[in-house]
XYZ file of C-alpha atoms in Angstrom:
777
model
C 0.000 0.000 0.000
C 1.384 3.423 -0.875
C 1.896 6.019 1.779
C -0.717 8.186 0.091
C -3.395 5.496 0.262
C -2.511 4.540 3.822
C -2.949 8.092 5.033
C -6.271 8.767 3.379
C -9.132 8.619 5.889
C -12.243 6.629 5.080
C -15.663 8.340 4.982
C -18.142 7.264 7.638
C -21.650 6.482 6.539
C -24.331 8.823 7.819
C -22.039 11.746 8.644
C -22.046 15.114 6.856
C -18.542 15.878 5.718
C -16.843 18.089 3.173
C -14.703 15.580 1.275
C -10.974 15.937 1.808
C -8.950 15.666 -1.424
C -6.391 12.878 -1.569
C -3.087 13.797 -0.058
C -0.471 15.200 -2.436
C 3.178 15.583 -1.756
C 3.669 19.335 -1.512
C 6.984 21.112 -1.905
C 7.151 21.404 1.864
C 6.454 17.679 2.150
C 9.301 16.954 -0.243
C 11.535 19.170 1.876
C 10.494 17.089 4.865
C 11.608 13.930 3.053
C 14.872 15.580 2.190
C 15.411 16.520 5.837
C 14.841 12.929 6.831
C 17.186 11.685 4.122
C 19.949 13.983 5.280
C 19.599 12.750 8.849
C 17.968 15.925 10.062
C 19.885 18.666 8.369
C 21.455 21.755 9.770
C 18.332 23.754 8.918
C 16.089 21.416 10.936
C 18.539 21.537 13.828
C 18.549 25.314 13.796
C 14.762 25.471 13.536
C 14.406 23.073 16.408
C 16.817 25.057 18.510
C 14.894 28.222 17.730
C 11.576 26.566 18.515
C 12.409 25.024 21.854
C 15.251 27.097 23.155
C 15.442 30.587 21.659
C 18.757 31.060 23.417
C 20.205 27.755 22.206
C 23.122 29.558 20.619
C 24.198 30.715 24.032
C 24.479 27.042 25.046
C 27.007 26.373 22.316
C 24.772 23.897 20.465
C 25.933 23.393 16.910
C 23.978 22.047 14.007
C 26.607 19.315 13.584
C 26.082 18.134 17.155
C 22.356 18.103 16.560
C 22.710 15.937 13.477
C 25.127 13.594 15.251
C 22.708 13.208 18.158
C 19.885 12.422 15.755
C 21.882 9.669 14.026
C 22.844 8.065 17.354
C 19.227 7.587 18.505
C 18.003 4.011 17.907
C 14.906 3.859 15.753
C 13.369 0.763 17.417
C 10.606 2.785 19.079
C 8.216 0.438 20.846
C 4.826 1.363 22.218
C 3.957 -0.400 25.489
C 0.574 -1.954 26.119
C -1.581 0.854 27.457
C -2.689 0.592 31.060
C -6.436 0.143 31.182
C -9.166 -0.375 33.721
C -9.892 -3.936 34.833
C -13.342 -5.120 35.776
C -14.120 -7.700 38.451
C -17.381 -9.616 38.127
C -19.299 -11.910 40.457
C -20.423 -15.386 39.417
C -23.676 -13.977 38.064
C -21.933 -11.494 35.776
C -22.599 -8.469 37.982
C -19.869 -5.859 38.271
C -18.160 -5.931 41.657
C -15.689 -3.134 40.995
C -13.651 -1.351 38.377
C -9.988 -1.015 39.276
C -7.226 0.855 37.532
C -4.000 2.721 37.778
C -5.289 4.725 34.823
C -8.947 4.710 33.856
C -8.721 3.786 30.217
C -10.560 1.489 27.841
C -8.773 1.030 24.532
C -11.202 0.976 21.605
C -10.742 0.606 17.824
C -11.361 3.393 15.336
C -14.837 2.157 14.446
C -15.903 2.628 18.079
C -14.945 6.311 17.958
C -17.290 8.943 16.595
C -15.895 10.440 13.350
C -16.683 13.801 14.942
C -14.150 13.369 17.741
C -11.489 12.121 15.338
C -11.872 15.149 13.099
C -12.252 17.628 15.965
C -9.044 16.406 17.608
C -7.120 16.771 14.374
C -8.542 20.199 13.534
C -7.693 21.750 16.903
C -4.265 20.148 17.369
C -2.780 19.437 13.946
C -4.987 20.569 11.070
C -2.398 19.539 8.470
C -2.026 16.075 10.022
C -3.026 14.275 6.806
C -0.792 16.460 4.635
C 2.616 16.417 6.313
C 4.954 13.698 7.438
C 6.420 13.376 10.907
C 7.653 16.978 10.736
C 5.389 19.860 9.746
C 7.948 22.304 8.447
C 5.302 24.954 7.803
C 4.111 24.648 11.399
C 7.687 24.814 12.667
C 8.406 27.954 10.683
C 5.220 29.565 11.997
C 6.120 28.680 15.570
C 9.686 29.914 15.176
C 8.390 33.243 13.915
C 6.018 33.616 16.858
C 8.706 32.640 19.352
C 11.220 34.994 17.803
C 8.754 37.864 18.058
C 8.061 37.164 21.721
C 11.511 36.060 22.820
C 9.991 32.984 24.503
C 8.507 29.663 23.428
C 4.883 30.772 23.175
C 3.915 28.357 20.421
C 4.893 24.783 19.660
C 5.381 23.133 16.324
C 4.874 19.528 17.343
C 2.784 17.355 15.092
C 0.122 15.060 16.476
C 2.497 12.148 15.832
C 5.189 13.818 17.937
C 2.682 14.451 20.703
C 1.751 10.773 20.597
C 5.422 9.861 21.033
C 5.633 12.146 24.070
C 2.523 10.524 25.566
C 4.033 7.084 25.031
C 7.154 8.139 26.914
C 4.983 9.387 29.784
C 3.052 6.095 29.744
C 6.299 4.131 29.929
C 7.315 6.159 32.970
C 4.268 4.923 34.867
C 4.240 6.060 38.485
C 7.922 7.039 38.443
C 7.587 10.820 38.814
C 11.239 11.406 37.961
C 10.796 9.506 34.708
C 7.539 11.372 34.012
C 9.266 14.749 34.417
C 12.096 13.573 32.188
C 9.614 12.504 29.494
C 8.000 15.948 29.616
C 11.181 18.047 29.712
C 11.461 20.525 26.859
C 15.061 19.953 25.799
C 16.640 19.757 22.381
C 17.743 16.194 23.053
C 14.228 15.158 23.964
C 12.801 16.942 20.899
C 15.290 15.285 18.590
C 14.404 11.891 20.015
C 10.678 12.524 19.569
C 11.276 13.600 15.953
C 13.161 10.445 15.037
C 10.588 8.214 16.705
C 7.803 10.118 14.951
C 9.489 9.523 11.603
C 9.684 5.816 12.386
C 6.013 5.707 13.350
C 4.985 7.446 10.136
C 6.786 4.689 8.223
C 5.166 1.832 10.161
C 1.609 3.029 10.787
C -1.138 4.642 8.785
C -2.392 8.066 9.749
C -5.643 6.529 10.953
C -3.746 4.130 13.210
C -1.656 6.932 14.676
C -4.787 8.990 15.343
C -6.543 6.045 17.014
C -3.511 5.402 19.199
C -3.371 9.059 20.141
C -7.043 9.169 21.102
C -6.593 6.081 23.260
C -3.555 7.359 25.142
C -4.366 11.035 25.693
C -5.320 12.419 29.119
C -8.619 14.287 29.302
C -8.664 15.192 32.989
C -10.511 13.763 35.997
C -8.542 10.497 35.834
C -9.853 9.791 32.328
C -7.269 8.461 29.897
C -8.373 7.911 26.322
C -11.507 9.019 24.564
C -13.735 6.186 25.783
C -13.066 6.912 29.464
C -13.461 10.637 28.797
C -16.809 10.107 27.064
C -18.060 8.087 30.000
C -16.682 10.518 32.567
C -18.172 13.733 31.169
C -21.187 12.555 29.165
C -21.969 9.013 30.457
C -21.916 7.581 26.949
C -19.636 5.659 24.624
C -17.210 7.500 22.365
C -19.042 6.296 19.266
C -22.163 8.191 20.353
C -20.642 11.659 20.875
C -22.435 14.601 19.301
C -20.660 17.513 17.641
C -20.675 19.845 20.693
C -19.628 16.965 22.975
C -16.801 15.950 20.658
C -15.614 19.553 20.423
C -15.664 19.876 24.223
C -13.471 16.799 24.693
C -11.108 17.676 21.846
C -10.521 21.065 23.418
C -9.600 19.551 26.760
C -6.361 17.936 25.641
C -4.301 21.134 25.499
C -4.981 21.902 29.157
C -7.393 19.587 31.012
C -7.268 21.740 34.138
C -7.837 25.144 32.534
C -10.659 23.885 30.326
C -12.237 21.533 32.866
C -15.970 21.663 31.973
C -17.004 20.646 35.482
C -14.967 23.250 37.362
C -14.633 25.936 34.679
C -17.686 25.672 32.413
C -17.317 29.163 30.886
C -13.726 28.530 29.822
C -14.676 25.060 28.624
C -17.502 26.383 26.472
C -15.286 29.064 24.983
C -12.679 26.450 24.157
C -15.375 24.190 22.693
C -16.496 26.979 20.395
C -12.896 27.507 19.301
C -12.721 23.883 18.239
C -16.000 24.241 16.334
C -14.611 27.304 14.545
C -11.538 25.306 13.542
C -13.758 22.590 12.091
C -15.572 25.217 10.009
C -12.279 26.791 8.951
C -11.055 23.411 7.730
C -14.366 22.828 5.941
C -15.294 19.745 7.961
C -18.630 21.117 9.147
C -20.914 23.790 7.747
C -21.616 27.193 9.259
C -25.159 26.073 10.089
C -23.846 23.020 11.960
C -21.462 25.265 13.844
C -24.184 27.708 14.894
C -26.363 24.871 16.149
C -23.487 23.294 18.066
C -22.474 26.587 19.674
C -26.039 27.239 20.770
C -26.141 23.968 22.681
C -25.265 23.931 26.401
C -22.295 21.888 27.584
C -24.788 19.193 28.576
C -22.527 17.409 31.020
C -23.668 14.118 32.549
C -20.627 13.773 34.747
C -19.810 10.522 36.564
C -17.317 10.581 39.418
C -14.323 8.267 38.976
C -15.160 4.869 40.422
C -11.867 3.208 41.148
C -10.913 0.291 43.272
C -12.450 -2.120 45.711
C -13.686 0.770 47.833
C -16.430 1.301 45.246
C -17.714 -2.288 45.424
C -21.343 -2.815 46.314
C -23.047 -5.193 48.764
C -20.011 -5.483 51.010
C -17.949 -7.063 48.237
C -14.954 -4.777 48.773
C -13.082 -7.283 50.903
C -13.516 -10.079 48.391
C -12.391 -7.668 45.659
C -9.271 -6.945 47.700
C -8.709 -10.697 48.134
C -8.831 -11.114 44.347
C -6.207 -8.377 44.030
C -3.946 -10.263 46.428
C -4.456 -13.511 44.501
C -3.357 -11.911 41.235
C -0.377 -10.232 42.878
C 0.795 -13.440 44.583
C -0.049 -16.377 42.314
C 2.981 -17.282 40.132
C 0.657 -18.141 37.239
C 0.276 -14.376 36.767
C 4.015 -13.742 36.626
C 7.216 -15.331 37.857
C 8.171 -12.354 40.000
C 6.254 -9.964 42.234
C 7.184 -7.142 39.855
C 5.704 -8.990 36.870
C 2.476 -9.689 38.728
C 2.191 -6.091 39.876
C 2.729 -4.956 36.295
C -0.116 -7.196 35.113
C -2.461 -5.761 37.740
C -1.394 -2.149 37.125
C -1.513 -2.516 33.348
C -5.080 -3.781 33.708
C -7.355 -4.396 30.794
C -8.597 -7.580 32.451
C -12.079 -8.978 32.905
C -11.899 -11.054 36.074
C -14.776 -13.490 36.519
C -14.935 -14.656 40.119
C -16.647 -17.349 42.161
C -18.601 -14.949 44.379
C -22.299 -15.880 44.436
C -24.348 -12.652 44.685
C -27.249 -14.381 46.489
C -25.043 -15.971 49.108
C -22.973 -12.810 49.448
C -26.125 -10.815 50.124
C -27.235 -13.393 52.703
C -23.905 -13.289 54.512
C -23.635 -9.501 54.402
C -27.160 -9.057 55.684
C -26.516 -11.418 58.578
C -23.235 -9.864 59.746
C -24.709 -6.366 59.395
C -28.000 -6.918 61.205
C -26.815 -9.185 64.000
C -23.829 -6.954 64.761
C -23.907 -3.173 64.363
C -21.021 -1.333 62.783
C -20.783 0.828 65.914
C -20.522 -2.179 68.263
C -17.206 -2.770 70.030
C -16.971 -6.131 68.253
C -17.279 -7.157 64.625
C -18.258 -10.274 62.713
C -16.936 -11.911 59.564
C -18.245 -14.823 57.517
C -16.958 -16.856 54.587
C -18.926 -19.443 52.612
C -17.207 -22.171 50.563
C -18.585 -24.771 48.183
C -17.579 -28.311 49.257
C -15.739 -30.267 46.590
C -14.666 -27.249 44.533
C -13.053 -24.779 46.924
C -15.068 -21.941 45.411
C -15.455 -18.951 47.709
C -19.136 -18.063 47.439
C -19.394 -15.296 50.033
C -17.050 -13.117 52.076
C -18.664 -10.535 54.352
C -17.917 -8.578 57.502
C -19.594 -6.017 59.698
C -17.019 -3.251 59.350
C -17.309 -1.637 55.903
C -14.400 -1.487 53.478
C -12.859 1.962 53.580
C -10.246 4.283 55.013
C -12.261 6.386 57.464
C -11.908 5.095 61.041
C -14.488 7.641 62.197
C -17.027 5.619 60.203
C -15.661 2.346 61.619
C -14.233 1.511 58.202
C -11.227 -0.712 57.656
C -9.272 -2.234 54.801
C -8.265 -5.228 56.920
C -10.092 -8.317 55.705
C -10.955 -10.278 58.861
C -11.891 -13.297 56.747
C -8.399 -14.072 55.462
C -4.796 -14.483 56.541
C -2.424 -11.543 56.814
C -0.650 -12.390 53.561
C -3.929 -12.004 51.682
C -4.928 -8.667 53.187
C -6.145 -9.859 56.574
C -4.958 -9.429 60.115
C -3.295 -11.878 62.456
C -6.374 -14.065 62.796
C -8.313 -15.184 65.839
C -8.250 -18.144 68.197
C -10.847 -20.671 66.950
C -11.310 -22.384 70.301
C -13.282 -25.620 70.084
C -13.803 -25.060 66.351
C -10.462 -26.858 66.055
C -11.532 -30.050 67.855
C -12.899 -31.822 64.760
C -9.381 -31.644 63.312
C -8.100 -33.554 66.344
C -10.887 -36.111 65.919
C -10.089 -36.553 62.214
C -6.418 -37.098 63.010
C -7.367 -39.704 65.652
C -9.681 -41.597 63.292
C -7.011 -41.589 60.589
C -4.560 -42.911 63.187
C -6.836 -45.904 63.751
C -8.901 -44.947 66.789
C -12.562 -46.061 66.672
C -15.574 -43.780 66.561
C -16.482 -45.027 70.050
C -13.137 -44.014 71.550
C -13.565 -43.325 75.266
C -11.459 -41.301 77.722
C -11.881 -40.524 81.434
C -12.130 -36.806 80.582
C -12.006 -35.653 84.218
C -13.255 -32.153 84.930
C -9.710 -30.802 85.296
C -6.421 -32.494 84.475
C -2.747 -31.668 84.270
C -1.596 -31.096 80.746
C -0.084 -34.472 79.839
C 3.287 -34.892 78.181
C 2.883 -35.335 74.424
C 5.047 -36.490 71.541
C 5.812 -33.990 68.789
C 7.235 -34.331 65.294
C 10.723 -33.928 66.690
C 10.559 -34.917 70.363
C 8.364 -34.545 73.416
C 6.471 -31.698 74.980
C 6.625 -31.796 78.789
C 4.491 -30.083 81.371
C 6.859 -28.171 83.628
C 4.056 -26.701 85.744
C 2.437 -29.856 87.021
C 0.207 -29.272 90.021
C -0.104 -25.558 89.394
C -3.244 -23.975 87.980
C -1.439 -22.775 84.841
C -0.297 -26.359 84.292
C -3.841 -27.740 84.141
C -6.727 -27.706 81.679
C -10.371 -27.539 82.836
C -13.658 -28.228 81.152
C -16.050 -25.336 80.574
C -18.544 -26.361 83.254
C -18.019 -27.855 86.713
C -20.561 -30.555 85.851
C -18.572 -31.689 82.839
C -16.868 -34.961 83.800
C -16.350 -38.236 81.957
C -15.960 -40.824 80.902
C -17.049 -39.753 77.443
C -16.982 -41.218 73.975
C -16.344 -39.180 70.850
C -19.951 -38.388 69.937
C -20.778 -37.067 73.412
C -17.479 -35.272 73.856
C -17.917 -33.406 70.571
C -21.545 -32.516 71.260
C -20.629 -31.081 74.664
C -17.193 -29.777 73.579
C -15.317 -31.461 76.440
C -11.807 -30.038 76.640
C -10.149 -32.789 78.639
C -11.429 -35.480 76.290
C -9.659 -33.942 73.307
C -6.491 -33.302 75.294
C -6.373 -37.004 76.159
C -7.059 -37.908 72.532
C -4.289 -35.555 71.477
C -1.936 -37.232 73.924
C -2.627 -40.657 72.488
C -2.055 -39.810 68.835
C 0.647 -37.175 69.374
C 0.853 -33.521 68.401
C 2.576 -34.324 65.106
C -0.522 -36.158 63.852
C -2.727 -33.206 64.789
C -0.446 -30.718 63.077
C -0.189 -32.843 59.957
C -3.961 -33.244 59.718
C -4.380 -29.478 60.156
C -1.911 -28.904 57.336
C -3.781 -31.319 55.064
C -7.013 -29.450 55.766
C -5.478 -26.134 54.719
C -4.355 -24.862 58.119
C -0.818 -24.435 56.838
C 0.106 -22.216 59.776
C -1.168 -19.343 61.833
C -2.958 -16.486 60.114
C 0.106 -14.271 60.574
C 2.242 -16.716 58.588
C 3.996 -18.395 61.502
C 4.087 -22.189 61.719
C 1.691 -23.993 64.024
C 3.275 -24.616 67.412
C 3.289 -28.199 68.640
C 1.835 -27.596 72.087
C -1.139 -29.365 73.735
C -3.344 -26.280 73.504
C -3.173 -26.608 69.699
C -6.072 -29.050 69.783
C -8.198 -26.621 71.791
C -7.809 -23.878 69.203
C -5.413 -21.399 70.781
C -3.512 -20.601 67.569
C -4.999 -17.894 65.382
C -6.697 -18.713 62.096
C -9.109 -17.007 59.699
C -12.760 -17.701 58.785
C -11.799 -18.658 55.216
C -9.429 -21.289 56.563
C -12.042 -22.752 58.907
C -14.811 -22.641 56.308
C -12.617 -24.699 53.996
C -11.815 -27.197 56.772
C -15.514 -27.854 57.277
C -16.130 -27.902 53.511
C -13.648 -30.779 53.387
C -15.748 -32.738 55.882
C -18.847 -32.050 53.773
C -16.972 -33.268 50.679
C -16.269 -36.572 52.469
C -12.578 -35.907 52.906
C -11.685 -34.107 49.666
C -9.820 -30.865 50.330
C -9.724 -28.173 47.636
C -7.563 -25.084 47.756
C -9.658 -21.897 48.048
C -10.715 -20.607 44.643
C -11.713 -16.995 43.974
C -11.221 -16.677 40.209
C -13.011 -18.784 37.609
C -11.653 -17.104 34.500
C -9.802 -14.032 33.257
C -9.902 -12.531 29.784
C -8.291 -9.482 28.276
C -10.470 -6.724 26.859
C -10.035 -8.227 23.401
C -11.335 -11.598 24.565
C -8.110 -13.567 25.001
C -7.956 -15.961 27.941
C -5.409 -15.368 30.688
C -4.268 -18.595 32.416
C -5.544 -18.985 35.980
C -4.729 -21.514 38.670
C -7.592 -23.967 39.193
C -8.446 -25.347 42.603
C -6.283 -28.336 43.516
C -8.391 -31.050 45.103
C -6.912 -33.992 47.009
C -8.252 -36.689 49.279
C -6.831 -35.942 52.705
C -8.732 -38.518 54.737
C -10.698 -41.682 54.125
C -14.356 -41.256 53.214
C -15.298 -43.270 56.285
C -13.325 -40.886 58.480
C -15.229 -37.926 57.040
C -18.514 -39.793 57.438
C -17.791 -40.334 61.139
C -16.896 -36.644 61.571
C -20.111 -35.624 59.796
C -22.139 -37.924 62.015
C -20.485 -36.585 65.148
C -20.893 -32.927 64.086
C -24.498 -33.594 63.149
C -24.980 -34.481 66.798
C -23.599 -31.098 67.854
C -26.608 -29.436 66.213
C -29.181 -31.785 67.730
C -30.695 -32.110 71.187
C -27.968 -32.133 73.814
C -25.384 -30.465 71.536
C -23.935 -27.009 71.973
C -25.498 -25.861 68.653
C -28.928 -27.386 69.205
C -30.702 -24.038 68.612
C -29.160 -23.329 65.205
C -31.410 -25.321 62.866
C -32.142 -23.756 59.483
C -35.555 -22.498 58.416
C -36.245 -25.537 56.235
C -34.901 -27.954 58.883
C -32.433 -29.565 56.464
C -29.513 -31.491 57.896
C -26.705 -29.368 59.268
C -23.492 -30.208 61.053
C -21.058 -27.912 62.790
C -19.069 -26.926 65.814
C -19.056 -24.017 68.221
C -15.893 -22.404 69.512
C -15.011 -19.852 72.176
C -11.533 -18.437 72.744
C -9.769 -17.506 75.986
C -11.499 -14.753 77.977
C -14.369 -14.803 75.448
C -12.315 -12.587 73.126
C -13.481 -14.550 70.093
C -16.415 -16.833 69.418
C -16.994 -19.032 66.378
C -19.486 -21.220 64.663
C -18.448 -23.246 61.628
C -21.131 -25.375 60.072
C -22.327 -26.863 56.834
C -24.988 -28.607 54.842
C -24.148 -31.246 52.278
C -23.427 -28.587 49.668
C -22.456 -25.376 51.490
C -20.019 -24.618 54.310
C -19.747 -21.385 56.276
C -17.652 -20.102 59.136
C -18.464 -17.107 61.341
C -16.115 -15.296 63.697
C -17.261 -12.722 66.251
C -14.926 -10.648 68.378
C -12.810 -7.557 68.825
C -10.891 -6.831 65.609
C -7.690 -5.564 67.222
C -6.475 -6.899 70.558
C -9.751 -8.566 71.381
C -12.727 -7.528 73.477
C -13.809 -9.765 76.371
C -17.413 -10.463 75.402
C -18.993 -10.337 78.846
C -21.736 -7.937 79.910
C -21.808 -6.572 76.388
C -24.418 -5.245 73.974
C -24.163 -6.650 70.450
C -26.623 -5.843 67.692
C -28.841 -4.036 70.187
C -29.111 -7.056 72.519
C -27.429 -7.426 75.902
C -25.481 -10.612 76.603
C -23.913 -11.426 79.934
C -21.498 -13.835 78.255
C -20.970 -14.764 74.606
C -20.468 -18.332 73.407
C -20.174 -19.818 69.938
C -23.824 -20.811 69.930
C -25.130 -17.475 71.199
C -22.989 -14.981 69.273
C -21.749 -16.203 65.882
C -24.221 -19.100 65.795
C -27.322 -16.974 65.070
C -25.373 -15.071 62.394
C -24.533 -18.359 60.690
C -28.122 -19.545 61.071
C -29.590 -16.428 59.453
C -27.068 -16.320 56.606
C -27.277 -20.010 55.788
C -31.084 -20.101 55.934
C -31.190 -17.415 53.238
C -28.281 -18.838 51.245
C -29.624 -22.394 50.875
C -33.219 -21.423 50.180
C -32.939 -22.155 46.463
C -30.445 -25.007 46.822
C -31.426 -28.684 46.768
C -31.226 -30.526 50.074
C -28.263 -32.832 50.351
C -28.041 -35.113 53.386
C -24.841 -36.460 54.826
C -23.749 -40.050 54.491
C -23.663 -40.912 58.171
C -22.513 -43.959 60.118
C -23.993 -45.735 63.086
C -22.183 -44.897 66.319
C -23.688 -46.644 69.356
C -24.229 -44.716 72.567
C -22.292 -45.822 75.668
C -24.185 -47.110 78.696
C -25.418 -44.404 81.104
C -23.038 -43.313 83.842
C -24.198 -44.540 87.240
C -22.103 -42.202 89.361
C -20.853 -39.083 87.618
C -18.913 -38.022 90.728
C -16.661 -41.035 90.317
C -14.913 -39.221 87.499
C -13.607 -36.682 89.946
C -15.856 -33.818 88.994
C -17.559 -33.672 92.374
C -20.883 -32.823 90.761
C -23.515 -34.408 88.608
C -25.554 -33.109 85.701
C -28.879 -33.790 84.123
C -29.179 -36.875 82.018
C -28.759 -36.696 78.261
C -28.271 -39.291 75.548
C -25.385 -41.491 76.576
C -25.697 -40.491 80.201
C -24.068 -37.033 79.951
C -25.739 -33.754 80.768
C -26.787 -31.280 78.073
C -24.466 -28.347 77.495
C -25.534 -25.580 79.868
C -22.817 -23.009 79.571
C -23.142 -20.170 82.100
C -25.717 -17.608 81.070
C -27.276 -19.785 78.384
C -31.008 -19.605 77.829
C -32.858 -22.895 77.931
C -34.646 -24.528 75.048
C -33.449 -25.971 71.789
C -34.536 -28.487 69.217
C -36.588 -31.039 71.104
C -36.691 -33.638 68.342
C -34.196 -34.674 65.728
C -35.202 -34.363 62.077
C -37.172 -37.369 60.916
C -35.650 -37.719 57.440
C -33.456 -40.812 56.858
C -29.824 -40.486 57.819
C -28.412 -42.958 55.295
C -26.616 -44.459 58.275
C -23.917 -47.008 57.638
C -22.243 -49.184 60.255
C -18.915 -47.763 61.323
C -15.819 -49.876 61.016
C -15.185 -50.855 64.607
C -12.092 -52.754 63.628
C -10.262 -49.699 62.387
C -8.947 -48.661 65.776
C -6.286 -49.946 68.091
C -8.540 -50.299 71.111
C -9.074 -48.118 74.138
C -6.577 -45.459 75.029
C -4.390 -46.285 78.009
C -4.202 -42.916 79.728
C -3.898 -43.922 83.374
C -0.648 -42.733 84.856
C 0.217 -40.491 81.860
C 0.734 -36.755 81.912
C 1.900 -36.674 85.491
C 5.115 -34.723 85.129
C 5.924 -31.244 83.784
């Protein structure tokens, strides 16, 4: 294709234009070619010096030096991918947030109104289609003006040269030193821009250069490129701009601050009319069109910049921030942190996530209505799909934001510190099912019994590398009590889990060893503490004294629901670029981490926690479908948990003080006074409300349970050493009656079939031999 044909613009159907004659090489154009052939001759060097630095002679700059500098500049000018806005969508296709370093959407020429293309050319470089990279006529005119004034009052840059300058600014990114360097008006910089412009004119058509320019240019108010500018000022696409709107935007480029139509409408309108006059002068619109356009008001329909996760709706800001951390940390998005940051900053991505808008709304509503944003404590909840690892909801009471006076925070209480969270929270008895799973995998039976006295010395325990020893035997700090004075064994697993008996799980932990507990925790996704530290092999591990996050615990319980299949948490389903190309993402990695029978026993045991006699007996869902779960309360009531699940949805709720913890005693939460908060009375109702709404349209899916026989009733509870007796409950143990609890609960178990299967009683190694153990520190 000849240069003439490449530079001839195409007419656009439906527009009124005065036809532009085909481009002819003028004498000045031929001179321009000659200048290029000579490697930027002495005349061009002198003109350039006169244009940019009227006093260049005083600097000792010779024409020879100018030509030498021109020849030494490499001509491999490369345009970087333009930074654009990325969009993050929920699983239903709804927009969660728009995020960008620069708000830009790159569009092709056919998505730009012909009016804006012509207006931009007429006001900035009317001879754009007639000259090459250098407009000698424009340079001569500028030199004359500058000579008359003694200063550089007028520039001679072509639109192509301005595009080169914008590219250099784009390359500089956030480096302000590099930005200033790209904008410096020096002869060296001008020479470089000229050579690059010449190269561009060889490689691209005029229409391509103009499209690139319109996509890169800054129009003020964080709008880069004509599409973002059209949306910012007129709430429409660039292809739909009218003549007065196009003229307004074209006029902005010279000085977006001075001609800001929002802040300076009079100046903006005057500048708009100047652009319209230029279009008439260049015979691209008629006088009648001009009069009509000038008579029109500015007609702004301004939209404030909406950038970042802080703009997300329905409490989705924290999940949005989690997605940002995933992209910046997952090696699939770049081998180095710098490469991943560049991908995020460069943008232009459509990120399709796993977040379910219905379940997100259910979770957000629950954490916001059960706990007020002004309360001294906060709540957080994560929902996970068993068998896939998909994060379906992530909500918390405190809103996402930077204003502490509005109780806002950017700390995501649902996740670990590395993913934008804090240092986590003690899960308390929420951790006990992990101990039980480790014991079952080690061969203990589902009917495993321990004395579970009301208070015991911490026993010595094996670790992965040695032995933990109790050095405070006989002292209060060297002992572990049960929650209630009436809580005394012996107990079997089903009872001990339903009543959350501390000493039972300590004795189980002693038998299997701390290494087995830690390894099972690791398999279930508890790779360490929420702050990144490794789990400590100490006996209190099994009672939940090491901080974790709701996402971690939700995924643990999702693994039980999936009958022992653990999947890594998944937030992103798919990513595409703005032009539809797929970006590789890391899928969830799913592995079997325990036998199906082990998970079935855990599900059966945790089902009992939610039935009569269990600590979560009051937390049944509205439709009375099967649920399983576990309560948890941390030291001094500074955190309370409930993690529970149906056959197809798992959720974990934390309630507590976000910073150093708030002892939840004699406290008002959500407008209701509580003398003491437990897992079933604080986070439990939040979970109940959220899950009831979340599963409403989901099919019921029962657990595959096993038959676990009850032990014979205890004849003399005081024989266990508790010194007190409790009311009878299934298996001979008393119902959980934590201090301050209201009475009541589910009086009958659901009547639907349990699909019960006989448990493998031969899997274990018999009864634990605990007598005489744990007696030295």
